[in-house]
Short mmCIF file of C-alpha atoms in Angstrom, two decimals:
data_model
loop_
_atom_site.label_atom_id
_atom_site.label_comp_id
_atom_site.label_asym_id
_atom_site.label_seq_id
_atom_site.Cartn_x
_atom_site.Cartn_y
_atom_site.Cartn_z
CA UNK A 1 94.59 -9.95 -26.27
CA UNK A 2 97.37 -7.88 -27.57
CA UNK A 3 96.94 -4.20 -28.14
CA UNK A 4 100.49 -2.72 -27.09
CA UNK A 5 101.22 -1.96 -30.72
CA UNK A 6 98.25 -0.31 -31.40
CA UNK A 7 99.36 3.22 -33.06
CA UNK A 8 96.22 5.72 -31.66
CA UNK A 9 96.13 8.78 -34.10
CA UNK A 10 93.62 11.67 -32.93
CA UNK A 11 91.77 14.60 -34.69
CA UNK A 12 89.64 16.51 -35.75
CA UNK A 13 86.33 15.08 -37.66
CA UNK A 14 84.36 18.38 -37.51
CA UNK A 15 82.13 20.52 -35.80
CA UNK A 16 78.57 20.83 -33.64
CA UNK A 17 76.74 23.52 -32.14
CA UNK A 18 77.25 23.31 -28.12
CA UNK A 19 73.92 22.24 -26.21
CA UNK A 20 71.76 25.08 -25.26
CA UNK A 21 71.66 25.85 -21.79
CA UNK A 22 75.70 25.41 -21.73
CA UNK A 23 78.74 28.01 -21.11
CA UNK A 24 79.85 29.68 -24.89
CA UNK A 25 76.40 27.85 -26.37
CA UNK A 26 76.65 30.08 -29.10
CA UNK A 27 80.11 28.55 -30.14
CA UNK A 28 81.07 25.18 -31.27
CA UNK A 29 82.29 22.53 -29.91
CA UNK A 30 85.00 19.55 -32.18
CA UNK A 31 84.00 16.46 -33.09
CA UNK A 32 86.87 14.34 -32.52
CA UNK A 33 88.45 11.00 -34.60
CA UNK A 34 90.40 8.34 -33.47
CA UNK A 35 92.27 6.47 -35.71
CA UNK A 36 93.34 2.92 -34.47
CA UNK A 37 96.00 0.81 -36.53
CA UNK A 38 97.69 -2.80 -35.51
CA UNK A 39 100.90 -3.90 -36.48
CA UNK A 40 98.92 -5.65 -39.23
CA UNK A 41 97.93 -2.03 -40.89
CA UNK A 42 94.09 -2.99 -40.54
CA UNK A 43 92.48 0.21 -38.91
CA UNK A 44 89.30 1.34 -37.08
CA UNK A 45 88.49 5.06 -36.78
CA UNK A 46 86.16 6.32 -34.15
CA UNK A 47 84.45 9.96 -34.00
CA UNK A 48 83.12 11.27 -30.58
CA UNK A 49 79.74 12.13 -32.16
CA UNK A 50 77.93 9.90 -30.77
CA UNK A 51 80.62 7.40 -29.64
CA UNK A 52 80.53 6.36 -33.27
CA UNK A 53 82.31 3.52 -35.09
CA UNK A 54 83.19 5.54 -38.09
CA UNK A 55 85.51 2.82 -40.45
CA UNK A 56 87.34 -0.47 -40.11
CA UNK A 57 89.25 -1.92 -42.53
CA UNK A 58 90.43 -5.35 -42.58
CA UNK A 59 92.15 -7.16 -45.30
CA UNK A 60 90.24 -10.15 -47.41
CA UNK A 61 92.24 -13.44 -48.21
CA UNK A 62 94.81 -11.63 -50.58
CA UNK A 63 95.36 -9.51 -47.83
CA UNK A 64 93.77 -6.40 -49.64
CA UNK A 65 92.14 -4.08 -47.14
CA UNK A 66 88.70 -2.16 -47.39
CA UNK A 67 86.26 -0.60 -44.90
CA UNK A 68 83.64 -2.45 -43.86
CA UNK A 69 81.30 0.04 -42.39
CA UNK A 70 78.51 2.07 -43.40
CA UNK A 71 79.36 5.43 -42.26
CA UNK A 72 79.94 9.19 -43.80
CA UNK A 73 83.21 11.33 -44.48
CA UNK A 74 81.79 14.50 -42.94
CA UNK A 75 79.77 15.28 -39.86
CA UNK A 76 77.16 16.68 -42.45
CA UNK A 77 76.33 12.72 -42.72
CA UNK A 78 76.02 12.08 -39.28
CA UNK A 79 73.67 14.84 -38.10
CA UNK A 80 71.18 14.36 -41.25
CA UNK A 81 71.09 10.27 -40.44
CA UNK A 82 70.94 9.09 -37.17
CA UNK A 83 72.25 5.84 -35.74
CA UNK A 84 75.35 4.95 -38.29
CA UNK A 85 77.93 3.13 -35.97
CA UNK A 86 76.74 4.86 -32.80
CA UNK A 87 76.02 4.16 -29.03
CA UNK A 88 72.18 3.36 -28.41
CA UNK A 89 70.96 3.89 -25.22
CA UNK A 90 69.38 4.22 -22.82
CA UNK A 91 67.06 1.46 -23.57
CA UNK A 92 68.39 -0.27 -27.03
CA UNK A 93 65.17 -1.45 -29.35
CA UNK A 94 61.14 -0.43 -28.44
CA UNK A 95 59.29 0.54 -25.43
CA UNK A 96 55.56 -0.23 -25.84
CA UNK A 97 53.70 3.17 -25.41
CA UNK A 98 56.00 5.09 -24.46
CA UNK A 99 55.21 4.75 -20.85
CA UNK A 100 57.99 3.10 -18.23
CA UNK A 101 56.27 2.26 -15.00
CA UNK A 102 58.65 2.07 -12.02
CA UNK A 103 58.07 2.14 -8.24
CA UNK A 104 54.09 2.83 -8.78
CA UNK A 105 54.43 5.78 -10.67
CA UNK A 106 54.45 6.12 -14.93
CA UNK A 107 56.86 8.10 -16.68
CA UNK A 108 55.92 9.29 -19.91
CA UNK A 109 58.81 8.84 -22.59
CA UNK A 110 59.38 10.84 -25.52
CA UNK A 111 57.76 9.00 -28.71
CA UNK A 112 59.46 8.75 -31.89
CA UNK A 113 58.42 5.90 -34.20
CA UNK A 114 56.81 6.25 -37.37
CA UNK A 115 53.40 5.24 -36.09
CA UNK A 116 53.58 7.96 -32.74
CA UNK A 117 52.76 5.44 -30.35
CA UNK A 118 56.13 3.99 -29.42
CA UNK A 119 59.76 4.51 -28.23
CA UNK A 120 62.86 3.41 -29.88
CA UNK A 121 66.22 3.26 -29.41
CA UNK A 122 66.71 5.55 -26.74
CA UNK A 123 64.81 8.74 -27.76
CA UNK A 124 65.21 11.81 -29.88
CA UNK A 125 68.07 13.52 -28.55
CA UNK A 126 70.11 10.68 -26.63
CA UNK A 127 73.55 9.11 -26.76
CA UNK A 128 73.52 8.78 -30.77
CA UNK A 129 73.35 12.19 -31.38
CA UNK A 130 75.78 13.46 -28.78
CA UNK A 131 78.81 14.72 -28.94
CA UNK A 132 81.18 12.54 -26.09
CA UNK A 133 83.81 13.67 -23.76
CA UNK A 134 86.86 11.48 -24.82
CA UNK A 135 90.44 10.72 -24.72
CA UNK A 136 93.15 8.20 -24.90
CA UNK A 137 94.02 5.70 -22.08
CA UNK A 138 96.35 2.96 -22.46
CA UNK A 139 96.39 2.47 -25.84
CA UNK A 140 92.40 2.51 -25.88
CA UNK A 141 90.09 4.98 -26.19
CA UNK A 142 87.87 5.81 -23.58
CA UNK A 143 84.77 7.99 -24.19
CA UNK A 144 81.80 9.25 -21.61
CA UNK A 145 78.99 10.99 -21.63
CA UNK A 146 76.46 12.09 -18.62
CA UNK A 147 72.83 11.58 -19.73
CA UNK A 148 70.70 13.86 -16.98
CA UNK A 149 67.50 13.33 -14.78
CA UNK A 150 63.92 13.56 -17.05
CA UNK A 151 66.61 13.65 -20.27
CA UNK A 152 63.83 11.77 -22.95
CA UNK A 153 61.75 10.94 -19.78
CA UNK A 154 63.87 8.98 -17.77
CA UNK A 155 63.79 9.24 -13.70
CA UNK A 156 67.37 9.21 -13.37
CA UNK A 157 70.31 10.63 -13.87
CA UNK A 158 72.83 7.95 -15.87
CA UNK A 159 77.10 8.43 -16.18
CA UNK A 160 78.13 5.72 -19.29
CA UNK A 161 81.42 5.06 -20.00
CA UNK A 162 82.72 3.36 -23.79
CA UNK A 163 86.24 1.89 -23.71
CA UNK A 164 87.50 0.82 -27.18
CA UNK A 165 90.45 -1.41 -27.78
CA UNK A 166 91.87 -2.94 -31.22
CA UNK A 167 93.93 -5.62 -31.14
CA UNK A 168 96.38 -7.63 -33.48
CA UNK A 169 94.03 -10.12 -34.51
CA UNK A 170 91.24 -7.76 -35.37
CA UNK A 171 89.11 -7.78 -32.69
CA UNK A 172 87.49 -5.16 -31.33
CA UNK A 173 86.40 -4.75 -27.94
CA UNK A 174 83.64 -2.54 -26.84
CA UNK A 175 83.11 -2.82 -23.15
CA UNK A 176 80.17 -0.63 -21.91
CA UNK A 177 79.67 0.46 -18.11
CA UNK A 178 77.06 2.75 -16.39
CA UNK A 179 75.91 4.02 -13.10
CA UNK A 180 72.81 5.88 -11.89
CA UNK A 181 71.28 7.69 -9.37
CA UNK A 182 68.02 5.94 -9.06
CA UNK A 183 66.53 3.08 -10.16
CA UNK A 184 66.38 3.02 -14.23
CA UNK A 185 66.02 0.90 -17.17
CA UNK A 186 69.24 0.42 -18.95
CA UNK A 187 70.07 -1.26 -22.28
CA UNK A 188 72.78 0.31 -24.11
CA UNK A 189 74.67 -1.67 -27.41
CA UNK A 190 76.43 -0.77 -30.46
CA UNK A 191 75.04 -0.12 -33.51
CA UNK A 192 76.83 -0.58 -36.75
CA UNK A 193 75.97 -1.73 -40.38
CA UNK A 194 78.44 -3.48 -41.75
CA UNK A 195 79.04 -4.73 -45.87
CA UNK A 196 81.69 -7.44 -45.42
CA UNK A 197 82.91 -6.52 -48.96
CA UNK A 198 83.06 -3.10 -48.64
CA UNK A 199 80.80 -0.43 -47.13
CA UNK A 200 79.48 0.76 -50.98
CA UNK A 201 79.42 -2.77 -52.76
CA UNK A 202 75.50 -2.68 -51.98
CA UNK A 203 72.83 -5.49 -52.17
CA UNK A 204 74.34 -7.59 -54.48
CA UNK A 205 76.97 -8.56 -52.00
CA UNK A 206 75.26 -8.45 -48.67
CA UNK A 207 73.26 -11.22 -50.97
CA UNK A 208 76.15 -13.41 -50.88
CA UNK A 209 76.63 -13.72 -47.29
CA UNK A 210 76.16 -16.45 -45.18
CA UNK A 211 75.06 -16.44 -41.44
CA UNK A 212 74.70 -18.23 -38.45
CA UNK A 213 73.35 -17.48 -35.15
CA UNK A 214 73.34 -19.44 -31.68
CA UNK A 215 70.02 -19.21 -31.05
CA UNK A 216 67.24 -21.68 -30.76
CA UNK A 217 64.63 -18.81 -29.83
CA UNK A 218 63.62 -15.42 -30.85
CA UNK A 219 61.14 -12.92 -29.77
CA UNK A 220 58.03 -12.80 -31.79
CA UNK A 221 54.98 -10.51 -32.09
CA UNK A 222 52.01 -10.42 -29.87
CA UNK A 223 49.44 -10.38 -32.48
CA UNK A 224 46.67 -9.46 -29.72
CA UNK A 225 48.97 -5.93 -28.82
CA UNK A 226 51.47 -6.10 -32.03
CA UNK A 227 54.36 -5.91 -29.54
CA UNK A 228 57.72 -8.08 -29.51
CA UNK A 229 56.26 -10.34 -26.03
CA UNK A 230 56.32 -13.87 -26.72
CA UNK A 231 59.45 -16.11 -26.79
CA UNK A 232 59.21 -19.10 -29.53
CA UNK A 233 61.33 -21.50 -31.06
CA UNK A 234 63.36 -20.94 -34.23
CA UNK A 235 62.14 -23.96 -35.54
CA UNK A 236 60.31 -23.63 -38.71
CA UNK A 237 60.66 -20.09 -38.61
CA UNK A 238 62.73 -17.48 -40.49
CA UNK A 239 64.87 -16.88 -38.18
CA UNK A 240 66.21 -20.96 -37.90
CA UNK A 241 69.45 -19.72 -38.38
CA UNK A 242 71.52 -22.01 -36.59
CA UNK A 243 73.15 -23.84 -39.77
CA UNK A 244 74.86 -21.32 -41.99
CA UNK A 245 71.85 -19.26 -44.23
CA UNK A 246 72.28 -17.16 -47.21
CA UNK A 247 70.70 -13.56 -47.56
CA UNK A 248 69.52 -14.23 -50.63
CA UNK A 249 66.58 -12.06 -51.89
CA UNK A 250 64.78 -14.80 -51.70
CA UNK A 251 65.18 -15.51 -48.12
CA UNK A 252 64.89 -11.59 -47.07
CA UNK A 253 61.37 -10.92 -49.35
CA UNK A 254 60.05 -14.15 -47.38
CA UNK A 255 60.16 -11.89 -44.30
CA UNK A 256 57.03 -9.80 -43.74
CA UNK A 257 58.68 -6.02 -44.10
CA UNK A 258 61.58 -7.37 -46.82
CA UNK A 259 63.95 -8.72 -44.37
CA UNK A 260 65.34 -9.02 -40.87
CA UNK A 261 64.99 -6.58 -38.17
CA UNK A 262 64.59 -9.59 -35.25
CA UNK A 263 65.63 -9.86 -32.17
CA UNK A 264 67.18 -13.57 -30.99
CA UNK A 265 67.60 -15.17 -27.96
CA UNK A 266 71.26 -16.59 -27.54
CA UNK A 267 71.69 -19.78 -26.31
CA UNK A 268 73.58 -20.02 -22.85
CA UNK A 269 74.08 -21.56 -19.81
CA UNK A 270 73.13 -18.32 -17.36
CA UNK A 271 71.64 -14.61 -19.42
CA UNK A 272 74.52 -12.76 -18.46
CA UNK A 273 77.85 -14.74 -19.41
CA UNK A 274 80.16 -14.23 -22.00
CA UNK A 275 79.60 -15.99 -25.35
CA UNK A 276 79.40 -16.98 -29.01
CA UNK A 277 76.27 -14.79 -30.63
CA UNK A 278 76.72 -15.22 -34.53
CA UNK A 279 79.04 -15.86 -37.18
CA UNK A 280 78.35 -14.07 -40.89
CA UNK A 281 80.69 -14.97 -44.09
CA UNK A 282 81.02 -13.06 -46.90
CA UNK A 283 82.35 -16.55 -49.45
CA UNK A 284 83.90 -14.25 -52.08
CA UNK A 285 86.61 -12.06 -50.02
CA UNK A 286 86.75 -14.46 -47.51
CA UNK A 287 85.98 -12.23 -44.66
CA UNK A 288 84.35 -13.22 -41.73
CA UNK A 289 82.79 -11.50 -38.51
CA UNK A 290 82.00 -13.55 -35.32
CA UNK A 291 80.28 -11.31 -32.62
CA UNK A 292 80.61 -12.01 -28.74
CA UNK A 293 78.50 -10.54 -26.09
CA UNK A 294 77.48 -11.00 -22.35
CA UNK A 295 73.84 -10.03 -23.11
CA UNK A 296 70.86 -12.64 -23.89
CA UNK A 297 69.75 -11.15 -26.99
CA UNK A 298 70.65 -10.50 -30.61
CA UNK A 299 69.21 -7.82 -32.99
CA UNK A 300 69.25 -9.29 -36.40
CA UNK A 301 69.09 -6.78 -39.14
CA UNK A 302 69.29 -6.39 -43.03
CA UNK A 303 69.06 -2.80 -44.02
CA UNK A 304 65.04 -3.19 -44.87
CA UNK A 305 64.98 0.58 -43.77
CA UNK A 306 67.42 2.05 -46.22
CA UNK A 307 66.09 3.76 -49.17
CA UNK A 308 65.27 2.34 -51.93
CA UNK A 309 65.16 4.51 -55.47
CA UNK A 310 65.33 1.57 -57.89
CA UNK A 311 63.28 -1.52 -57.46
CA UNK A 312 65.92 -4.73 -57.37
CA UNK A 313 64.00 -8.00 -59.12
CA UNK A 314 64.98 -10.76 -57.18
CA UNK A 315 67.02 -13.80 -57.40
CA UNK A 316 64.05 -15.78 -58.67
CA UNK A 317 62.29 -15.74 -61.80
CA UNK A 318 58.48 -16.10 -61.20
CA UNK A 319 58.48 -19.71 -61.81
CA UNK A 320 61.48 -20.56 -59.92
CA UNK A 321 59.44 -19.05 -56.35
CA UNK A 322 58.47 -22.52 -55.72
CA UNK A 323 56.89 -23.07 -52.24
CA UNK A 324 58.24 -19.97 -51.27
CA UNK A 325 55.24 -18.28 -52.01
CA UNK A 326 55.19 -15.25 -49.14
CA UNK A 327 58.77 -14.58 -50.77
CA UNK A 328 56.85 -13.51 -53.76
CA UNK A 329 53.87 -11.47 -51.74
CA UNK A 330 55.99 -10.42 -49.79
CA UNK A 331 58.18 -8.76 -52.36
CA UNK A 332 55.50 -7.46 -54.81
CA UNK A 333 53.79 -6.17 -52.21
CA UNK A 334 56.88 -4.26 -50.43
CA UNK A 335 57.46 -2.83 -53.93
CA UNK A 336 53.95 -1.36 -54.34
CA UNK A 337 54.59 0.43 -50.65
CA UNK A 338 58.32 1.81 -51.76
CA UNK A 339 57.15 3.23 -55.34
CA UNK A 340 54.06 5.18 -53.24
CA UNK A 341 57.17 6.85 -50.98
CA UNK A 342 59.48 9.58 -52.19
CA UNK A 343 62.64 8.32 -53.28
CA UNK A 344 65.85 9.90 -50.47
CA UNK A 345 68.70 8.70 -51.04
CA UNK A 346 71.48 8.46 -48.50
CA UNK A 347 75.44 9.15 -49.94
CA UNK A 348 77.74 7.20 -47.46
CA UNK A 349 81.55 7.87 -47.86
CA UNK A 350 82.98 8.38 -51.05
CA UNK A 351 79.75 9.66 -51.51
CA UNK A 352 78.29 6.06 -52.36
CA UNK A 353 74.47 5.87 -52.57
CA UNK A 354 73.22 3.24 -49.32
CA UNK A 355 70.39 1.56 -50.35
CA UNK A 356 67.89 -1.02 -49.02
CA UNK A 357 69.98 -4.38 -48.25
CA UNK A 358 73.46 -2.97 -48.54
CA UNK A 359 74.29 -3.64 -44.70
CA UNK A 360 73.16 -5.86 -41.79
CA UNK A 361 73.44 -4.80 -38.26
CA UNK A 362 74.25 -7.95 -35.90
CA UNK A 363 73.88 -5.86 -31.81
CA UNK A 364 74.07 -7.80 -28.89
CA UNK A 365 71.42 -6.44 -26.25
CA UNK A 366 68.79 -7.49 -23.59
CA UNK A 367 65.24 -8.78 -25.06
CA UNK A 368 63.01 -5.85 -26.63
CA UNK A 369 60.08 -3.98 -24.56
CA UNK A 370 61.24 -3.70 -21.10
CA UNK A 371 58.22 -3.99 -19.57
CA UNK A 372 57.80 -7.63 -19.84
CA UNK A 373 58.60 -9.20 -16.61
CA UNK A 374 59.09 -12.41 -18.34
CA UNK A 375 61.84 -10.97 -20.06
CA UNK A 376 65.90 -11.02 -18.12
CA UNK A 377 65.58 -7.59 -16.18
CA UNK A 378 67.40 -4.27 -17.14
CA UNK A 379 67.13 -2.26 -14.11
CA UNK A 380 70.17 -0.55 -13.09
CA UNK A 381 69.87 0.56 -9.38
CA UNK A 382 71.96 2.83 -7.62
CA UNK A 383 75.30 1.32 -6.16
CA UNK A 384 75.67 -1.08 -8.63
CA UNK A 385 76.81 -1.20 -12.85
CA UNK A 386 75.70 -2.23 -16.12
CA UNK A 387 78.13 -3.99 -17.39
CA UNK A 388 78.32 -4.61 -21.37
CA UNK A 389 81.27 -6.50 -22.84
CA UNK A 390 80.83 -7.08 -26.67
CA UNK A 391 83.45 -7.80 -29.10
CA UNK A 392 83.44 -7.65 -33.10
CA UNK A 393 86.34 -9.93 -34.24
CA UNK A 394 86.98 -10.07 -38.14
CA UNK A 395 89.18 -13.05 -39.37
CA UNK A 396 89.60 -14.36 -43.18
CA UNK A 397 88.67 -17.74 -44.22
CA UNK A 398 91.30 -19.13 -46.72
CA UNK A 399 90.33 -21.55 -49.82
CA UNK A 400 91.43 -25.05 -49.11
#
């Protein structure tokens, strides 16, 4: 892994109100960038708002760069959308009710899904919309933030530290460590939408690309309690992706909901070791993304929750649906719900419209619902640390 050449630029991205309750709260506090490049000239920028991945560009097979990333130019971006590129924590995907029993006594957590009955990802105000203390360390960048006792709920108070490092071959590593006070649930990941031919080339092109994930299980729904319980084979299922799949609209609108927003169960020898997760192509510019993690699970996601103004037809003409008949329920059906909704768009960077299907989100992270104790444990306890090493590595696949 070499990083020594790695030129580390720093900035400022904008600004945020301090948190109430703070010394100067009436004044404002920077948001500050990061702006890594190898001795290649491929870059990835990083904003302390939230820990947040902000751009990387790599180059495609003719060695042309563009950013990959789903993000915003101005902080204005960032505080009206929440999760783009950021740390999720404390507890990464759903809690079931919003209650977290520990030691014989229930916590009530702060509920924020559409349907008020659940938590997800963390919370309201939690790691993705804070701003981070950070700095440069060796050619990395290092960023912390101290999450407090009953913050969202939680029993405990939880210190998280983010260390980013680029290297020459395009990888970048994200290793993620944490300590408490008390005994706590802890599940914290990255979470980034990436567009493998650039962050505003849309649907069209996230259609083209190809995945594969190591993963012969997933976790599906309990249909008795409608929560993410029950580990079951890939087989048969949409989410066999072990041999290389193509997001075609075809496969997506076969997907109650219009697409993927699953979470996989990585094969491995032992939960908690280093390893292959998934591999996704985009053909056309050659760019690839392989993602490595020491966590058991995978969240699989296509964008389904983007808006979505204009209604795309898809791939298929009506008689070319062949068996794939929920493809075409599935699809009428999810356009009837989006033409009841009023239209909101989103203007990324460059102040390019992000619609429905115009990024995936691969994020390594324990199983979903924390409360299963069939699922790998996430308990952090006091006097030891969460440890999370993941690593995004880009490469280019040359024609033969």
């Amino acid at each position: 892994m070499s990083f020594g050449d790695t030129l580390i630029e720093e900035d400022g991205f904008g600004f945020v109100p301090r948190l109430p309750g703070t010394e100067l709260e009436k004044s404002r506090e920077i948001v500050r960038r990061y702006t890594l490049t190898n001795k290649h000239k491929a870059s990835v920028r990083l904003i302390s708002w939230g820990a947040s991945i902000q751009s990387i560009k790599v180059p495609n097979r003719d060695g042309k760069l563009a950013d990959v990333v789903l993000g915003f130019d101005n902080m204005d971006g960032y505080l009206k959308n929440r999760y783009m590129g950021s740390i999720i924590d404390r507890v990464a995907n759903c809690i079931s009710g919003s209650m977290m029993h520990l030691d014989n006594v229930i916590y009530p957590l702060s509920i924020n899904d559409r349907a008020g009955k659940d938590r997800l990802n963390g919370g309201t105000v939690v790691f993705d919309n804070t701003n981070w203390q950070s700095q440069i360390v060796n050619n990395r960048v290092v960023m912390s933030h101290l999450s407090q006792r009953y913050s969202q709920g939680y029993s405990s108070d939880v210190l998280t530290q983010i260390k980013y490092t680029w290297t020459d071959d395009n990888q970048l590593h994200i290793n993620i460590r944490a300590t408490s006070t008390s005994s706590t649930p802890v599940n914290i990941t990255n979470y980034c939408l990436f567009n493998l031919a650039g962050h505003g080339t849309g649907s069209k092109e996230l259609k083209k690309h190809i995945l594969t994930v190591n993963a012969d299980s997933w976790i599906c729904m309990d249909v008795k309690n409608k929560l993410p319980n029950i580990i079951c084979p890939v087989d048969g299922t949409e989410c066999e992706l072990r041999l290389p799949a193509q997001l075609n609209q075809r496969r997506l609108y076969d997907i109650p909901g219009g697409g993927y927003n699953h979470n996989l169960c990585v094969n491995s020898p032992s939960c908690w070791c280093y390893r292959f997760h998934a591999r996704i192509l985009h053909p056309t510019s050659g760019r690839f993304l392989e993602i490595y993690s020491n966590n058991p699970g995978l969240q699989v996601y296509t964008g389904n929750e983007l808006p979505h103004q204009y209604i795309y037809p898809p791939d298929l003409k009506d008689h070319e649906w062949g068996n794939h008949k929920n493809a075409q329920i599935n699809f009428w059906k999810s356009t009837k719900e989006i033409t009841k909704k009023k239209a909101t768009e989103v203007y990324g960077k460059e102040g390019v419209p992000y619609r429905r299907h115009g990024g995936f989100a691969l994020s390594p992270q324990n199983y979903p619902n924390v409360g299963n104790i069939n699922f790998p444990s996430c308990m952090l306890h006091p006097g030891k640390m969460y440890t999370h090493d993941m690593t995004y590595k880009f490469g280019v696949l040359f024609e033969e």
